[in-house]
mmCIF file of C-alpha atoms in Angstrom:
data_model
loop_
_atom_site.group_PDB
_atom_site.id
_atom_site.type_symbol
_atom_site.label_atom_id
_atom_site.label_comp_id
_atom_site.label_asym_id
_atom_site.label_seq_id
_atom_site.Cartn_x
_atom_site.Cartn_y
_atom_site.Cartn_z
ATOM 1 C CA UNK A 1 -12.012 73.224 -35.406
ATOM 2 C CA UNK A 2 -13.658 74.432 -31.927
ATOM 3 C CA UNK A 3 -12.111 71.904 -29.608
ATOM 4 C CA UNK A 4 -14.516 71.108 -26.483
ATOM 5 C CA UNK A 5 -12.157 67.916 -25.292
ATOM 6 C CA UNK A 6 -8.557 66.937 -24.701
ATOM 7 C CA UNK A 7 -7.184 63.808 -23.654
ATOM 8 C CA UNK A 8 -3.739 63.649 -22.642
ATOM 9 C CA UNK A 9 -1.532 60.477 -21.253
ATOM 10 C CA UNK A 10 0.699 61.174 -18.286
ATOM 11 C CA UNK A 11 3.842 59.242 -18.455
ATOM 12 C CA UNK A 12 6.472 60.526 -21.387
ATOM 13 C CA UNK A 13 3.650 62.851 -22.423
ATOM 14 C CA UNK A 14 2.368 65.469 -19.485
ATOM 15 C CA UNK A 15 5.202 64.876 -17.588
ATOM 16 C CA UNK A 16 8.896 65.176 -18.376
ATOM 17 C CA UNK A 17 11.615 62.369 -18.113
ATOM 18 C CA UNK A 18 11.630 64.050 -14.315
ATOM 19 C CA UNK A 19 8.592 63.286 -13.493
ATOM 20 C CA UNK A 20 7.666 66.789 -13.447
ATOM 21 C CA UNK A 21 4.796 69.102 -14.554
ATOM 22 C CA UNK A 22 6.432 72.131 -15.844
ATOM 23 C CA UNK A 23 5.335 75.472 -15.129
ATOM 24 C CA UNK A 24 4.765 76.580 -18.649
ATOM 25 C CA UNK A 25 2.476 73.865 -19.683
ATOM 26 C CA UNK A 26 0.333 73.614 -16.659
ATOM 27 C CA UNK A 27 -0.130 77.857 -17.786
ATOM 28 C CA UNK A 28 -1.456 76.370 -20.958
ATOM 29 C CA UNK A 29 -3.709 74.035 -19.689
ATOM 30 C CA UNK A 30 -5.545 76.865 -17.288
ATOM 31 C CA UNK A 31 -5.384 78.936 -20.275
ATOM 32 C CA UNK A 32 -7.329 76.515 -22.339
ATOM 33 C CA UNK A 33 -9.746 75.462 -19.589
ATOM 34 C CA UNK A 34 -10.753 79.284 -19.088
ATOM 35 C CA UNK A 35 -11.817 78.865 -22.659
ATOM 36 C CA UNK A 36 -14.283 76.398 -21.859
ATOM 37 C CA UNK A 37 -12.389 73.557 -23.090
ATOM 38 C CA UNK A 38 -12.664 70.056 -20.706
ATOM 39 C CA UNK A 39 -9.404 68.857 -20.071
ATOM 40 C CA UNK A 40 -9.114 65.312 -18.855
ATOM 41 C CA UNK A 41 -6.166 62.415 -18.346
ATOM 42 C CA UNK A 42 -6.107 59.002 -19.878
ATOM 43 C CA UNK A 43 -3.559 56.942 -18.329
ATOM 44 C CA UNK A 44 -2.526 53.498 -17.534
ATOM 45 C CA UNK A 45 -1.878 54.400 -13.286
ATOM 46 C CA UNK A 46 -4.217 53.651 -10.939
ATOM 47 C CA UNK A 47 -6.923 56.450 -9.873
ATOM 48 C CA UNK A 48 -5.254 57.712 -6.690
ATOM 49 C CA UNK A 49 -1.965 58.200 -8.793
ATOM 50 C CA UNK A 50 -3.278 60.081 -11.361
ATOM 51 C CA UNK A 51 -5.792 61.852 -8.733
ATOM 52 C CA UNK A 52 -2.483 63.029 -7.881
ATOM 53 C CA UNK A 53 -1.022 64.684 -10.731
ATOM 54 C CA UNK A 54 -5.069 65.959 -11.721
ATOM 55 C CA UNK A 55 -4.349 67.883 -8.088
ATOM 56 C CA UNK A 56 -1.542 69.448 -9.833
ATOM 57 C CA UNK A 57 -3.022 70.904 -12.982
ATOM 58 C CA UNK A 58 -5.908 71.903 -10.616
ATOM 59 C CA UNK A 59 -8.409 69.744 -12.808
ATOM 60 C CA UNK A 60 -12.204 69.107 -11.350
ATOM 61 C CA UNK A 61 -13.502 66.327 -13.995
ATOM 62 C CA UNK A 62 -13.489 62.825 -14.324
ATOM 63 C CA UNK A 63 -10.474 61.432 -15.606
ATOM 64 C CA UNK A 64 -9.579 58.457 -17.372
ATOM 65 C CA UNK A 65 -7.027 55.741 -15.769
ATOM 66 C CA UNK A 66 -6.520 52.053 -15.921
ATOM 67 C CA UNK A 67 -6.507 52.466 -19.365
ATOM 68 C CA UNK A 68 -9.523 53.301 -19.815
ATOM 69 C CA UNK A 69 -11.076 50.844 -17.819
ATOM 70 C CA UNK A 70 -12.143 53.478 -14.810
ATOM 71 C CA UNK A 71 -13.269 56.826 -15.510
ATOM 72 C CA UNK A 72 -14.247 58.709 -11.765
ATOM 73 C CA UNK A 73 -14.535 62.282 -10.942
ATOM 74 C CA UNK A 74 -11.824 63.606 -9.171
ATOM 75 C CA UNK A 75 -13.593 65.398 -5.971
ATOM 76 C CA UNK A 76 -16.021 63.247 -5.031
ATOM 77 C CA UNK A 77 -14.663 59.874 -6.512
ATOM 78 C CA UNK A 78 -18.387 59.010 -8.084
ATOM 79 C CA UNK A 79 -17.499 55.908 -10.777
ATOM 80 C CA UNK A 80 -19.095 56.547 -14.400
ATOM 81 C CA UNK A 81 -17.444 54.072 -16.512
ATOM 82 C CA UNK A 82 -15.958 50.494 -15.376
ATOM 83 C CA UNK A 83 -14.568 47.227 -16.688
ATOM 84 C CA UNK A 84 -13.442 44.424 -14.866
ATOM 85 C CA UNK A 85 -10.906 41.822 -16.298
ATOM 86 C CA UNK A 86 -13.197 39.004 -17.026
ATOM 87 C CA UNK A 87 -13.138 36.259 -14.341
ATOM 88 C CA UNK A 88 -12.031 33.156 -16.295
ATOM 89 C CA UNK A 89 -9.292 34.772 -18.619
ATOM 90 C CA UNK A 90 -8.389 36.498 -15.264
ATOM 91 C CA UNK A 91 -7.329 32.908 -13.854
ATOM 92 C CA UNK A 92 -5.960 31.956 -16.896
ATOM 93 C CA UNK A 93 -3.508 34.665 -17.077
ATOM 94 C CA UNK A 94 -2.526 33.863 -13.243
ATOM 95 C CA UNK A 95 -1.899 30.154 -13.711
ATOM 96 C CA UNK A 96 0.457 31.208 -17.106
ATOM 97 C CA UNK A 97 2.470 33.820 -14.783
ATOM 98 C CA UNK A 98 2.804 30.780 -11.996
ATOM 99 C CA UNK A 99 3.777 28.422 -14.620
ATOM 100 C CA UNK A 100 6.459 30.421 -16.268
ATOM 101 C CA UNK A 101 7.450 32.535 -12.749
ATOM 102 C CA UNK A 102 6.476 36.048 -13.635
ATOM 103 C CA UNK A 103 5.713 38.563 -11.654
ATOM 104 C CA UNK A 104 1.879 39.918 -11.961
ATOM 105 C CA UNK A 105 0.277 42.784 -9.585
ATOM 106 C CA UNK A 106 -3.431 42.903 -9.669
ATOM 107 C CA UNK A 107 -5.554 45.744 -9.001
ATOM 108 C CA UNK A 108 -8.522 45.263 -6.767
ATOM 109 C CA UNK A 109 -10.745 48.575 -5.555
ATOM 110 C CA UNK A 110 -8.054 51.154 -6.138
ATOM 111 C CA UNK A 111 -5.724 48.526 -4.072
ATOM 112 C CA UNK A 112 -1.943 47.383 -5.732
ATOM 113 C CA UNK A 113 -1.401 43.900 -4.876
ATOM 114 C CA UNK A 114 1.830 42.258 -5.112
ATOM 115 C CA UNK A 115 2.512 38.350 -4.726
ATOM 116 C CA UNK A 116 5.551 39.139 -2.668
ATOM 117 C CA UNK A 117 7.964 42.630 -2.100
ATOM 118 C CA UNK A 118 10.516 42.460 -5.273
ATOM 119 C CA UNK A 119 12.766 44.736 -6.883
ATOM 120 C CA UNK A 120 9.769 45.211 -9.306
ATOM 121 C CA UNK A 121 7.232 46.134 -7.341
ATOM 122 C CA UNK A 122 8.904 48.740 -5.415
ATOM 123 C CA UNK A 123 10.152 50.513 -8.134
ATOM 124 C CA UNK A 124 6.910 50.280 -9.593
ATOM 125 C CA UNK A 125 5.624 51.729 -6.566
ATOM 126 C CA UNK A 126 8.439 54.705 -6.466
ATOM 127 C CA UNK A 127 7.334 56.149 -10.224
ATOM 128 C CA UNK A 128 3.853 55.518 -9.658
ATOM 129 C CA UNK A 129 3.854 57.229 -6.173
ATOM 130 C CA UNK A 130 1.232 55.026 -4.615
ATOM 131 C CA UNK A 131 1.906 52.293 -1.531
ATOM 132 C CA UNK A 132 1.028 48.141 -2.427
ATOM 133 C CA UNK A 133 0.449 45.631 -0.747
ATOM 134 C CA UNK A 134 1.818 42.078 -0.225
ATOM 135 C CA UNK A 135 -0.832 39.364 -0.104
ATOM 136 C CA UNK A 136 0.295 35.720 -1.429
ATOM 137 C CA UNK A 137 -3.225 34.674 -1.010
ATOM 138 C CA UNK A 138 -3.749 35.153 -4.840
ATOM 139 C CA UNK A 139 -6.335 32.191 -5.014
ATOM 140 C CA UNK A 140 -8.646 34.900 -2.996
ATOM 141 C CA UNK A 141 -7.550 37.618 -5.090
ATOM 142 C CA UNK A 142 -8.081 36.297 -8.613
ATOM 143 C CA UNK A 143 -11.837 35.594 -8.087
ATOM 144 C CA UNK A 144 -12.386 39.438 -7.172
ATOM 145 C CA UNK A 145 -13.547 42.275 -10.156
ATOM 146 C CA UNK A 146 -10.074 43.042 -11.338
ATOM 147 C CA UNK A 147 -9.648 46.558 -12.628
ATOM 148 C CA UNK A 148 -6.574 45.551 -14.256
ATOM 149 C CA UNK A 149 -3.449 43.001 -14.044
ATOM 150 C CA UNK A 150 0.103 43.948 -15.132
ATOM 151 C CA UNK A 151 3.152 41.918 -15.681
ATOM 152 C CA UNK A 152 6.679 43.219 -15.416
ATOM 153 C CA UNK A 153 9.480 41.606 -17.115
ATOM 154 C CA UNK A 154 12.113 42.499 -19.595
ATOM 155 C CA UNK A 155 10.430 44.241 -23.042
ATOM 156 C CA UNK A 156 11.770 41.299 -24.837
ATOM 157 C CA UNK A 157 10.317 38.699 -22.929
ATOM 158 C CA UNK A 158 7.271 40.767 -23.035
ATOM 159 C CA UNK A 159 6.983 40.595 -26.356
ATOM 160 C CA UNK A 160 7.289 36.860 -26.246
ATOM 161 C CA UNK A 161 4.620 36.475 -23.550
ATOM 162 C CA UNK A 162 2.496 38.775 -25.391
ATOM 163 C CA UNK A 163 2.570 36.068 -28.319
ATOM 164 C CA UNK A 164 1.939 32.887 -26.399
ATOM 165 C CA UNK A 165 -0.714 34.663 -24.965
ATOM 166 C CA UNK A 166 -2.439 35.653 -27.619
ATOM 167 C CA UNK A 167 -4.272 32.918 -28.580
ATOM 168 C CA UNK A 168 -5.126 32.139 -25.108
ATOM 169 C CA UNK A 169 -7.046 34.795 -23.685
ATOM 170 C CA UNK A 170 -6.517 37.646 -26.786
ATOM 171 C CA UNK A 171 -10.456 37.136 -27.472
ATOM 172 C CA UNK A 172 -11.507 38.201 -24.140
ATOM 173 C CA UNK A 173 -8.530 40.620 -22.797
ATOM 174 C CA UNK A 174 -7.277 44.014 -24.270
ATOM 175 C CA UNK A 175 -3.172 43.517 -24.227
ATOM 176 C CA UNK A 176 -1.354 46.462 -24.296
ATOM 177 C CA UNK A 177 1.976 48.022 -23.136
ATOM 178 C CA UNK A 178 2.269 51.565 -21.170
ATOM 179 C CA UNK A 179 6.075 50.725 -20.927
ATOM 180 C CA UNK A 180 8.561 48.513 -22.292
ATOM 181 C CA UNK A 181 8.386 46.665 -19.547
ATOM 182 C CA UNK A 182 4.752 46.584 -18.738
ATOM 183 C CA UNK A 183 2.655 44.403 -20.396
ATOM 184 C CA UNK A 184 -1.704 44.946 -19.233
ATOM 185 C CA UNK A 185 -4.613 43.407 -19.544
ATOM 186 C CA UNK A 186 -7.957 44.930 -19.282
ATOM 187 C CA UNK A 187 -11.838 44.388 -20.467
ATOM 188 C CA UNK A 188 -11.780 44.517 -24.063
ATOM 189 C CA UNK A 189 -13.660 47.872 -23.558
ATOM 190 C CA UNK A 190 -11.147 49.359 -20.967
ATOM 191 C CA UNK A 191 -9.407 51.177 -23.689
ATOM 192 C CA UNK A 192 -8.081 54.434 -23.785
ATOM 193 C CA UNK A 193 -10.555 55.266 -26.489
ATOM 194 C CA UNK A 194 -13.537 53.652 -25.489
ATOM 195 C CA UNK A 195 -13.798 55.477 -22.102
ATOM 196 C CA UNK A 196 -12.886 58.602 -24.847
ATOM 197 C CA UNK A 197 -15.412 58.066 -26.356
ATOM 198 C CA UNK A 198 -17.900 58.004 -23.382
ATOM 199 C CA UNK A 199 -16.322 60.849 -21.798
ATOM 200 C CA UNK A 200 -17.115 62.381 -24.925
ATOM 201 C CA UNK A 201 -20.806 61.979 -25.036
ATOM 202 C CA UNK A 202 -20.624 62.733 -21.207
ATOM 203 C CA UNK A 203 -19.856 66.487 -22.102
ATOM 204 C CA UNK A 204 -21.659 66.809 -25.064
ATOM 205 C CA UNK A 205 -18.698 66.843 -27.936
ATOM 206 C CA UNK A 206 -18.648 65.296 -30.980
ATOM 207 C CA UNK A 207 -15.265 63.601 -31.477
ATOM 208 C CA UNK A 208 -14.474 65.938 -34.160
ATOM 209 C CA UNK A 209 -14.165 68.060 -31.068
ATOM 210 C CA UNK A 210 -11.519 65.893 -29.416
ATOM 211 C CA UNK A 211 -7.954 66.204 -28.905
ATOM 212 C CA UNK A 212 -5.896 62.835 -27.618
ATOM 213 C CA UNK A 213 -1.952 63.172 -26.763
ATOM 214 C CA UNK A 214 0.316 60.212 -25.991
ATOM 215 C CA UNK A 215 3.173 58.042 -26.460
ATOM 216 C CA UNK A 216 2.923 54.421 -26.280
ATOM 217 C CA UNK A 217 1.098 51.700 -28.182
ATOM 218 C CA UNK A 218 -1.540 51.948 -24.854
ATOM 219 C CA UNK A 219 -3.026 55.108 -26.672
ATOM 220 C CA UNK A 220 -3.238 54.329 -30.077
ATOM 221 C CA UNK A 221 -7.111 53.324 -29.412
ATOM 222 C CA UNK A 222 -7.847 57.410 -28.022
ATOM 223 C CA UNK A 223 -5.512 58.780 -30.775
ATOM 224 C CA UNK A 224 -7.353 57.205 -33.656
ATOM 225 C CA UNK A 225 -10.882 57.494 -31.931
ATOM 226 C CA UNK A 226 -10.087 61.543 -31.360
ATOM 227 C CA UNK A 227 -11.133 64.420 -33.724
ATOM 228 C CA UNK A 228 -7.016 65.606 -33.750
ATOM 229 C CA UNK A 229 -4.635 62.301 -32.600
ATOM 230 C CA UNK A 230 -1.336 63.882 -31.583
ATOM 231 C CA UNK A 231 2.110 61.781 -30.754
ATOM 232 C CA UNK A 232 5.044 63.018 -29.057
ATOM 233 C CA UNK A 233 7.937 63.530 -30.695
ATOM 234 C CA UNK A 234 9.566 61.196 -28.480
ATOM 235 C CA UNK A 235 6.805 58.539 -28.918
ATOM 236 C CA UNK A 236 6.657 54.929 -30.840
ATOM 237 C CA UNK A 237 7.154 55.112 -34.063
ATOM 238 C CA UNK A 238 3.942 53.218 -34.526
ATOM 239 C CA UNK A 239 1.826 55.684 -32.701
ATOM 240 C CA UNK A 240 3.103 57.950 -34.675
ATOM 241 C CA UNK A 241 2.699 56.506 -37.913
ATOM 242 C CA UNK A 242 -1.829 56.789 -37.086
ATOM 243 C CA UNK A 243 -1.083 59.922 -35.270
ATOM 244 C CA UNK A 244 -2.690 63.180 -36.846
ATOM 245 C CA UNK A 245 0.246 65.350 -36.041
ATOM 246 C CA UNK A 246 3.377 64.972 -33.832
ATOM 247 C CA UNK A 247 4.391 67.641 -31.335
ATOM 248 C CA UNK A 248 7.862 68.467 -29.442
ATOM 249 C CA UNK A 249 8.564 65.676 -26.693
ATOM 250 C CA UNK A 250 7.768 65.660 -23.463
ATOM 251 C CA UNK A 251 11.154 67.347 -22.272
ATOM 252 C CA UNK A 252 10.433 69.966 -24.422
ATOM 253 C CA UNK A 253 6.812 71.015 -23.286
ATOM 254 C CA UNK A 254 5.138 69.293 -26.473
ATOM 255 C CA UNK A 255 1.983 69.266 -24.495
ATOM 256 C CA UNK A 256 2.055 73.189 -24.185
ATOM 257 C CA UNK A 257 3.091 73.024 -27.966
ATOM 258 C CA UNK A 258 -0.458 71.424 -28.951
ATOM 259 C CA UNK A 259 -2.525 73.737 -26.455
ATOM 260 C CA UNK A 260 -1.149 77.163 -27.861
ATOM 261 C CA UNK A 261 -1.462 75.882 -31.820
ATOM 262 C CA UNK A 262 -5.014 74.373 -31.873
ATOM 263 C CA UNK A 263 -6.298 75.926 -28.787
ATOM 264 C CA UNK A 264 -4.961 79.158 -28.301
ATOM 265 C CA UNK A 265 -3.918 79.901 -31.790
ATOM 266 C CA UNK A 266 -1.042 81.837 -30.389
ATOM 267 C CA UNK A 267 1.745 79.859 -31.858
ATOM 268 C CA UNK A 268 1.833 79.145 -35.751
#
């Protein structure tokens, strides 16, 4: 297959457990985009985080983030795909965290809002490599277009929360985890593989002509949506189990792994 398109998460996937871009992959992505092929990320941070790391592998496209619920090119920050957290489920979802104390940041215009400066929140912050800001004026906050809302709380309770939630706001909301400990909630169309999909048509590719790399149960919806769906080696075994093919983990370059195989043809 002529791939025109790849998708690939940040967290666990481009980057190692150190946070780092190694040398040898980033040489595989330039190799691949002086083939003509678009390269783009999908991941759950916020745009200026992920504008970030784009800045590192010297990309010059839109990219995904939020999920999939902003797609924005990286120079001159023009928006072509958006979806906002619908209002009402929005202050459902606020009132449930107040009720049963847990901690929610909201995401307003690129902005990380916290309810008050926690332990959570600042480490948050420190892997994310973006500032937030305190505001306990939620009531104001809540009734603004929400790119996204995220709760942090042991994966356990998570889970738990995820349930009782559920049949509360499940029909309006996309629930997902990017982490263990990070439970989202997004448009029902700010998915990983919707804004895929349109970044897709945006180039011209069929999704035959798509690659999608990732991890986590956040990008199951790009890895089933893509031409090729690849999981890590060290991803879920879910995402694995609707994955096309699984390649080395992210300590061990599988990103670079993918590129040289179905791109390059240079490894067998």
């Amino acid at each position: 297959m002529d791939y025109k398109l790849i998708a690939i998460d940040v967290d666990d996937t481009l980057l190692n457990d150190d946070i780092i871009l190694t040398e040898g992959t980033k040489q595989a992505l330039a190799a691949a985009a002086a083939k003509g092929v678009t390269i783009t990320l999908a991941t759950g941070r916020m745009f200026p985080s992920a504008q970030k790391i784009a800045a590192q592998v010297e990309l010059n496209v839109p990219i995904i983030t939020y999920q999939g619920s902003l797609v924005k090119t990286l120079i001159d920050e023009q928006v072509l795909y958006e979806r906002s957290v619908p209002s009402d489920a929005a202050l459902e979802l606020y009132q449930f965290c107040e009720e049963h104390g847990l901690h929610l940041q909201l995401y307003v215009d690129d902005v990380l809002y916290s309810k008050e400066d926690n332990e959570k929140v600042r480490a948050y912050s420190k892997l994310s490599n973006i500032p937030y800001v305190v505001n306990p004026d939620y009531d104001t906050l809540i009734a603004k277009p929400l790119t996204k809302m995220l709760i942090i709380d042991d994966p356990e309770r998570l889970d738990q929360v995820a349930e009782q939630l559920q049949p509360l706001i499940g029909d309006r909301v996309h629930i997902t985890k990017s982490k263990a400990h990070y439970l989202e909630f997004l448009h029902k169309e700010g998915t990983k593989g919707h804004a895929l999909q349109f970044m897709a048509e945006h180039i011209g590719c069929t999704m035959d002509q798509v690659i999608a790399i990732g991890d986590s149960w956040n990008d199951r919806e790009m890895i089933e949506v893509a031409g090729l769906g690849v999981a890590m080696d060290n991803a879920i075994p879910m995402l694995k189990e609707v994955a096309n093919y699984v390649t080395r983990s992210n300590n061990d370059e599988g990103v670079r792994h993918v590129i040289e195989k179905f791109i390059l043809h240079t490894e067998a």
